[in-house]
Amino acid sequence: MGSAERGLVRLGLRYAVWLRFVVIAVASGASLVLENERKPGWAIFIVLALNAWNAWYAARMSRSAARWPVAVDVLVMCAICLTQVWTTPTAPSPEGTSWVRVAAAITVVAYPWQLGAGALGAATAAITAAHLAGTALSLPEHWLTAAPIHLWMFMEAGLSWGLYLLVRRGARTADQIVARGERLRRRSAVAEARRTDEREHLAALHDTASATLLMVGAGVVAERQTWLAEQAKRDLEVIRGRSEVSGGEADLVGMLRETITRTPLRVRLTAPDELVVPAVEAVALCHGTREALTNVVRHAGVDRADVAVAPHGDSVIVEVVDAGRGFDPDRISGHRYGVTGSLVERMRRTGGSAEVISSPGGGTRVRMTCPLGAAEDAGGDADIIATKFLQGMQWAVVVMNLVILCLLDLPKLLTNLDGYRSAPTQFLAFAGFLAVTLVVLVSLRRQRPIGRWRWPLLALVFALSAAGTASVQPEHLLGFAHWSEGDAGWTVALLLLDCRVPTFALTLIAHYVMTFAQVGFAGNAAISFSDAVNATVLILSYQTAIGLIAAVLRGLAVSSARAAREEEQLRTAEEVARQLHQDRKNRYADLEGTTVPLLDGLGSGALDPGDVSVRRRCSVEAAKMRRLFAEDASTPDPLLHELRACIELAERQGVSVRFAEYGKRPAIPREVRRRLTEPAVTALATATGTVRVTVAGSGDTITVSLVAAAVEPVLAEPRSDGDVVTSTVVDGGRIWIEAKWSRPT
């Protein structure tokens, strides 16, 4: 069961047993006050014992759905039905409703929330048989006259069972709709988490391994240094996917202090002693600060920087400032990853922003703003569940009203025509109630609320009820002939199900007050005052309970939606964790044979950053990472975008690159692009002087070629990598490399 159905079953059971307790307590208590029982002593004892049992039973069933108390309860109610010879009035009316009848009826009405269909039928049969037997003992001359109304208990149990099924079906439908939404959200969340994790992984590589290898390859670090070894070790931890934070909150200032100690710069930190923020935001700000400081080391030409931290309303701002050579942000190419991919995109993923303010010779200021997290709203699911709950209740009351009108009230009307002053008025009232019910039925089928028609229809129901009561002979009022007395209330309830409880209850009570006022003015009735009280308590409590449950279900919808969202978040978190674990393993495997050995050697001191071959290897790996950072399927031409990013890196290292492209090229998968561009990327990383790069397309073929001074001896041999063929020609101190891909036939 989903959260809405589980909540409905628990709540329905609780309300069913306590409603029964209240109704029996009121009816039996009123009987002791208003009637003269045949055996007053026994009647008092039986009433007190029954109410004590009901109180215990309600408390027990509210906590546990055990079966044995229900079996005992059936026996108790059967015994109570057999005591009518002691507990009924001394002068009972065959058309009256004793408190025992009320107790038996409300019991079978409450049982659907506790029993299955078979057990409900058996329990209803046992209690009905016991009630008929008790009535025969109490009214031997009238029991056959009263038998039809007592047998109506079977129909009451069936109607209650139908109510239970329809409302539960509404809850199940709501769960199914919410579950479909959850699956879509979960798939979307997993996909977004994977994309975000990949972007964060690339940003982390850019800030750590790529920056370290690039500095070594560019000769910024010419000898073994302690901070370089420590940085290489930390870079390995990033590549291995060590989790830096699992959630909750963290001290941003403390984390920034640790970040600052990992840079060779002299950094002045201006910040409060402690600033606790959500951990996800703290990690994003620390990573952004690390990238900004790395850029100072690589580009600013100074050995110091300032970092300032300050809360600002519901956000926190971190600034990194240096007085270095600066640059013109407008002239930064879109193929560059650092500012856009590592800073701006990272902050954007947390809902924040990053701004870089710089000018040539004027230093650089990086300002990162990050809002604090907000709770997720589950209102949409709550609306879905509440709507389905209401529709289930409306369908149930429509069915109940139709059954009562057609199977109970119509036979009463047809068999008591001599009890009316105007039979046509009675048929008009019946037709009016039926028409109003059908109007609601049509609106349900079309899924259109009755809206502004509610109050005109309600006024019509009141008018028809008043006319029906006025056309009943005084001596038949509140008797079998007066079928509209309580049953008109079901049509009233049907029109008010989505209203607030006070509106529902006051309108329903107003209908009964109007009816009893008409009976009072008539000065006569078919039953005694106590019988009228018992009958009204039974019907009014059931109708009021319907409205109360409808209102409670609206509140249950919110808690059910919250529970469903929590379950969804748990399942999503588990799926995200599984997918990210696999993705990180795959990414580590991609770097394990290339980047990892270099960082491991730099961290352990086995590799000398001043060695030319080490610097060359670091340059190659940094260039491959640069191409990795540039991968973006959303760009118009990903192949050129990735190549241009690597060309810019080579140009920053002093290589002069001439680039040309022509022809029409087909779209190719990312893995093919990687294999196709790898020879050129490797050559660009180790080339000197002037390099010419050409990209040509012809139908289903793409060729990437490069001409440069001889670079890597390993490239001198032709090789084939799947459907990409690489050939190399060395001629007079220059090297020509060509990688060609053709669409498979």
Short mmCIF file of N, CA, C and O in Angstrom, two decimals, residues 11 94 124 179 286 317 341 354 372 402 428 434 442 450 478 526 529 580 598 640 642 657 666 724:
data_model
loop_
_atom_site.label_atom_id
_atom_site.label_comp_id
_atom_site.label_asym_id
_atom_site.label_seq_id
_atom_site.Cartn_x
_atom_site.Cartn_y
_atom_site.Cartn_z
N LEU A 11 -6.52 5.64 9.78
CA LEU A 11 -7.43 6.69 10.24
C LEU A 11 -8.88 6.20 10.23
O LEU A 11 -9.65 6.48 11.16
N PRO A 94 -43.77 -0.42 17.23
CA PRO A 94 -43.19 -1.26 16.17
C PRO A 94 -42.42 -0.44 15.13
O PRO A 94 -41.57 -0.97 14.43
N THR A 124 -22.43 -9.58 10.24
CA THR A 124 -23.72 -8.89 10.05
C THR A 124 -24.88 -9.87 10.18
O THR A 124 -25.91 -9.57 10.81
N ALA A 179 2.84 7.86 -7.28
CA ALA A 179 3.97 6.96 -7.56
C ALA A 179 4.51 7.18 -8.97
O ALA A 179 5.73 7.16 -9.18
N CYS A 286 34.09 26.38 -0.91
CA CYS A 286 35.50 26.01 -0.72
C CYS A 286 36.14 25.60 -2.04
O CYS A 286 37.29 25.97 -2.33
N ILE A 317 28.59 35.36 1.26
CA ILE A 317 29.45 35.85 0.18
C ILE A 317 30.90 35.57 0.52
O ILE A 317 31.35 35.84 1.65
N GLY A 341 33.31 27.00 -16.26
CA GLY A 341 32.95 25.65 -15.81
C GLY A 341 33.21 25.41 -14.35
O GLY A 341 32.43 24.74 -13.67
N ALA A 354 28.53 33.46 -9.35
CA ALA A 354 29.93 33.84 -9.24
C ALA A 354 30.19 34.96 -10.24
O ALA A 354 29.70 34.93 -11.36
N LEU A 372 21.32 30.03 1.20
CA LEU A 372 21.14 28.87 2.07
C LEU A 372 19.96 28.06 1.56
O LEU A 372 19.01 28.59 0.99
N LEU A 402 -28.31 6.77 -3.91
CA LEU A 402 -29.13 6.09 -4.91
C LEU A 402 -29.74 4.81 -4.35
O LEU A 402 -30.92 4.50 -4.61
N LEU A 428 -42.85 14.12 -6.29
CA LEU A 428 -42.05 15.26 -6.72
C LEU A 428 -40.78 15.38 -5.87
O LEU A 428 -39.68 15.61 -6.40
N LEU A 434 -33.61 12.55 -6.37
CA LEU A 434 -32.93 11.69 -7.34
C LEU A 434 -32.22 12.54 -8.40
O LEU A 434 -31.07 12.25 -8.78
N VAL A 442 -23.14 13.16 -12.59
CA VAL A 442 -22.63 13.62 -13.89
C VAL A 442 -21.40 14.50 -13.70
O VAL A 442 -20.41 14.38 -14.45
N ILE A 450 -19.33 20.96 -8.86
CA ILE A 450 -20.61 21.65 -9.07
C ILE A 450 -20.47 23.15 -8.82
O ILE A 450 -21.26 23.94 -9.33
N LEU A 478 -42.51 10.96 11.06
CA LEU A 478 -41.36 10.25 11.63
C LEU A 478 -41.51 8.74 11.59
O LEU A 478 -40.65 8.01 12.12
N ALA A 526 -45.66 9.41 14.65
CA ALA A 526 -45.88 7.96 14.67
C ALA A 526 -45.06 7.27 15.74
O ALA A 526 -45.34 6.12 16.09
N PHE A 529 -40.82 10.29 21.50
CA PHE A 529 -39.69 11.22 21.46
C PHE A 529 -38.35 10.48 21.56
O PHE A 529 -37.40 10.80 20.85
N LEU A 580 25.96 6.91 -8.77
CA LEU A 580 27.17 7.72 -8.64
C LEU A 580 28.38 6.86 -8.30
O LEU A 580 29.49 7.12 -8.76
N LEU A 598 51.04 9.46 -12.60
CA LEU A 598 51.77 10.73 -12.52
C LEU A 598 51.61 11.38 -11.15
O LEU A 598 52.58 11.80 -10.51
N LEU A 640 34.87 20.63 -32.82
CA LEU A 640 35.68 21.84 -32.93
C LEU A 640 35.83 22.52 -31.57
O LEU A 640 36.89 23.08 -31.26
N GLU A 642 36.05 21.14 -28.62
CA GLU A 642 37.07 20.45 -27.82
C GLU A 642 38.47 20.72 -28.38
O GLU A 642 39.43 20.95 -27.62
N VAL A 657 49.61 28.19 -33.39
CA VAL A 657 48.74 27.20 -34.01
C VAL A 657 47.91 27.86 -35.11
O VAL A 657 47.26 28.89 -34.88
N PRO A 666 29.45 14.73 -40.23
CA PRO A 666 28.32 14.12 -39.51
C PRO A 666 28.54 14.19 -38.00
O PRO A 666 29.67 14.32 -37.52
N VAL A 724 38.47 4.17 -35.77
CA VAL A 724 39.34 5.32 -35.99
C VAL A 724 40.73 4.80 -36.35
O VAL A 724 41.34 4.04 -35.60
#
